[in-house]
XYZ file of C-alpha atoms in Angstrom:
247
model
C 125.608 138.656 8.819
C 126.912 135.098 8.491
C 123.709 134.221 11.408
C 121.042 136.238 9.643
C 122.290 133.988 6.286
C 122.355 130.477 8.255
C 118.374 131.461 10.527
C 116.855 130.692 6.616
C 118.890 127.492 6.240
C 117.790 126.162 9.724
C 114.334 126.962 8.847
C 114.033 124.924 5.540
C 116.063 121.860 6.940
C 113.340 122.188 10.091
C 110.806 121.920 7.410
C 112.130 119.459 5.712
C 112.675 117.437 8.672
C 108.902 117.559 9.634
C 107.958 116.901 5.749
C 110.265 113.615 5.691
C 108.790 112.722 9.533
C 104.852 112.769 8.076
C 106.058 110.624 5.000
C 107.978 108.048 7.350
C 104.474 107.878 9.525
C 101.866 107.528 6.864
C 99.211 105.502 7.368
C 101.401 102.590 4.624
C 103.816 102.528 7.506
C 101.285 101.923 10.522
C 99.435 98.051 11.667
C 96.383 97.641 10.946
C 95.893 100.568 8.717
C 94.933 100.821 4.725
C 96.620 103.130 2.308
C 94.204 105.440 0.124
C 95.217 103.106 -2.649
C 94.316 99.989 -0.959
C 90.895 101.354 -0.106
C 90.457 102.540 -3.599
C 91.510 98.820 -4.947
C 88.834 97.240 -2.621
C 90.752 96.308 0.259
C 89.429 96.140 3.957
C 90.812 95.458 7.339
C 89.918 92.524 9.367
C 91.340 93.542 12.075
C 91.633 97.391 13.712
C 93.967 96.947 16.276
C 91.466 97.595 19.033
C 89.117 95.136 19.393
C 87.987 91.685 18.203
C 85.820 93.231 16.066
C 84.804 90.504 12.555
C 86.189 87.635 14.704
C 84.411 85.068 16.878
C 85.184 81.469 18.397
C 84.443 78.317 16.504
C 80.780 76.952 17.166
C 80.955 79.262 20.237
C 80.019 82.613 19.294
C 81.326 85.790 20.630
C 82.032 84.588 24.306
C 84.649 85.652 26.800
C 88.333 83.887 24.879
C 92.301 83.333 25.884
C 92.165 85.940 22.513
C 92.618 89.503 23.136
C 94.464 92.362 22.040
C 98.132 93.501 23.008
C 100.278 96.156 21.639
C 98.033 96.527 18.341
C 98.032 92.558 18.030
C 95.268 89.377 17.795
C 96.669 87.657 20.750
C 96.270 84.036 22.000
C 97.263 83.823 25.715
C 98.280 80.271 26.583
C 97.805 81.072 30.388
C 94.570 81.814 30.356
C 92.911 79.161 32.121
C 89.387 80.630 32.971
C 88.554 81.909 29.533
C 87.324 79.866 26.494
C 90.416 78.595 24.127
C 89.454 77.721 20.397
C 89.958 78.568 16.997
C 89.113 82.169 16.004
C 86.584 82.333 13.040
C 85.833 85.526 10.762
C 82.307 86.589 10.909
C 82.337 86.494 7.202
C 82.513 84.084 4.564
C 85.226 84.443 1.537
C 85.410 82.684 -1.383
C 87.740 84.153 -3.917
C 90.265 86.313 -2.423
C 93.736 87.836 -1.407
C 94.236 87.750 2.245
C 97.557 89.321 3.994
C 99.135 89.538 7.289
C 101.222 89.909 9.956
C 102.735 87.210 12.270
C 104.891 86.400 14.849
C 105.150 83.559 17.685
C 106.872 82.465 20.812
C 109.699 80.011 21.119
C 109.135 76.981 19.888
C 104.938 78.006 18.873
C 102.890 76.766 16.446
C 99.766 78.387 15.021
C 98.174 78.324 11.535
C 95.440 80.197 9.556
C 92.286 78.213 7.616
C 90.726 79.150 4.629
C 87.400 77.753 3.780
C 86.291 76.375 7.372
C 82.874 74.953 7.694
C 81.448 76.240 10.814
C 78.627 73.493 11.621
C 78.380 71.474 14.827
C 79.056 68.355 13.422
C 82.412 69.376 12.798
C 84.615 69.548 16.135
C 87.476 71.330 14.865
C 88.268 73.876 11.950
C 90.942 71.602 10.519
C 88.729 68.759 9.701
C 87.399 70.727 6.752
C 90.002 73.101 6.083
C 93.645 74.176 4.968
C 96.090 75.173 6.676
C 99.153 77.830 6.608
C 101.212 76.709 8.971
C 102.922 78.777 11.727
C 105.773 77.703 13.216
C 108.915 78.451 14.908
C 110.796 76.443 12.469
C 114.276 76.567 14.602
C 112.835 75.747 17.956
C 109.969 73.303 16.939
C 109.020 69.909 17.942
C 111.170 67.125 16.530
C 108.518 65.981 14.530
C 107.995 69.323 12.941
C 111.468 69.705 12.150
C 111.562 66.093 10.195
C 108.371 67.205 8.261
C 108.542 69.990 5.295
C 104.859 69.640 5.310
C 104.500 70.969 8.947
C 107.075 74.016 8.258
C 106.007 77.746 8.487
C 104.543 78.434 5.485
C 103.575 74.686 4.652
C 99.471 73.817 3.993
C 100.112 71.719 6.717
C 100.322 67.996 6.660
C 99.978 68.155 2.397
C 102.038 70.232 0.803
C 105.658 70.900 1.617
C 106.884 74.428 2.149
C 108.931 75.596 -0.918
C 112.600 75.839 0.033
C 113.315 78.994 -0.769
C 110.969 80.447 1.624
C 112.171 81.467 4.869
C 110.542 82.688 8.220
C 111.918 85.337 10.883
C 113.003 83.669 14.019
C 110.583 84.045 16.777
C 109.726 87.069 18.273
C 110.257 88.458 14.591
C 107.256 89.996 12.539
C 106.774 87.662 9.352
C 104.610 88.858 6.396
C 102.032 85.812 4.893
C 100.049 85.647 2.106
C 97.288 83.439 0.891
C 95.107 84.044 -2.733
C 92.181 81.835 -3.387
C 90.520 81.886 -6.850
C 88.577 79.013 -8.541
C 89.553 76.724 -5.863
C 93.205 77.290 -6.476
C 95.536 77.931 -3.355
C 98.545 79.806 -3.345
C 100.847 80.906 0.280
C 103.469 83.382 0.300
C 106.156 83.962 3.196
C 108.126 87.146 3.410
C 107.548 87.698 -0.033
C 108.462 84.437 -1.334
C 105.810 81.766 -2.725
C 105.938 78.718 -0.194
C 102.834 76.651 -1.455
C 100.419 75.930 -3.763
C 97.263 73.365 -4.429
C 94.210 73.349 -6.476
C 91.392 72.169 -4.722
C 89.515 71.237 -8.000
C 91.980 69.341 -9.403
C 91.416 65.679 -10.533
C 94.198 64.677 -8.827
C 93.457 66.293 -5.626
C 91.643 63.617 -3.568
C 94.431 60.822 -4.195
C 96.696 63.861 -2.740
C 94.538 63.923 0.220
C 94.259 60.193 0.688
C 98.142 59.946 1.060
C 98.244 62.260 3.942
C 97.248 62.399 7.470
C 94.052 64.442 6.038
C 92.316 61.561 4.756
C 91.274 60.852 8.152
C 88.780 63.644 8.059
C 86.411 62.621 5.263
C 85.520 66.448 4.225
C 88.899 67.670 4.486
C 89.506 70.173 1.378
C 86.441 69.485 0.120
C 85.028 73.369 -0.058
C 86.501 76.248 -1.771
C 84.270 78.870 -0.033
C 84.011 79.411 3.821
C 85.061 81.007 6.999
C 88.617 82.149 7.878
C 90.190 81.076 11.147
C 93.617 81.397 13.368
C 94.697 78.102 15.354
C 94.558 78.620 19.317
C 97.334 76.207 20.210
C 97.832 76.927 23.067
C 101.257 78.730 22.089
C 101.430 82.764 21.927
C 101.336 84.077 18.719
C 100.581 87.433 17.391
C 99.002 88.812 14.192
C 98.021 92.492 13.051
C 97.460 94.069 9.239
C 95.086 91.236 8.699
C 93.503 92.809 5.567
C 91.564 91.436 2.416
C 90.539 91.782 -1.183
C 87.344 90.044 -2.280
C 88.227 89.130 -5.987
């Protein structure tokens, strides 16, 4: 009699476990996917976890590159010597947007994500025109980076120091970053905390740049529309769940 009573209970528990498992593995919890709500809200994936669609090498087009896909993430392999090294650039141009992504970096690693990149043969690098969200293993970085808060993960590299409350996770662990640009105003977030912000249209912006190393590049920070880019700094870096919503 007890066995007969317990059997339906086991069935109910098994069914509940299946429902719970399905809830835990829904697209919202998987990398490189969008929820139904995100799709309805206008979000788009810039990386599908399988190939390098939507990206190419700065000023080089779609040629064989040191970038590839590994374990569902965009991967910069510093050991590739026969393939083209260079920053990855989005195929499309963006102006007002909300960009989110996850990243992790090797011990002592250094990389970055740029906005407003001007792709033109007259520019030999992404950074000569574009502000950079720094990606860094702060704890094991070169001393010059450790001493300069505009070089820390989450900073606008060489321009705006990272806020004290924003912290990166240790190397090898995933971080979340977000960049919002609207009307020339740029805000960075690192692991859910605002880390830096700037207004490229503010009257004081040129003076601010004049006091930084970026003054060496005459067109730096003069654009509020351009490509996105991911830096190949000859360090191992991974990015995934790259999604954007145009504002």
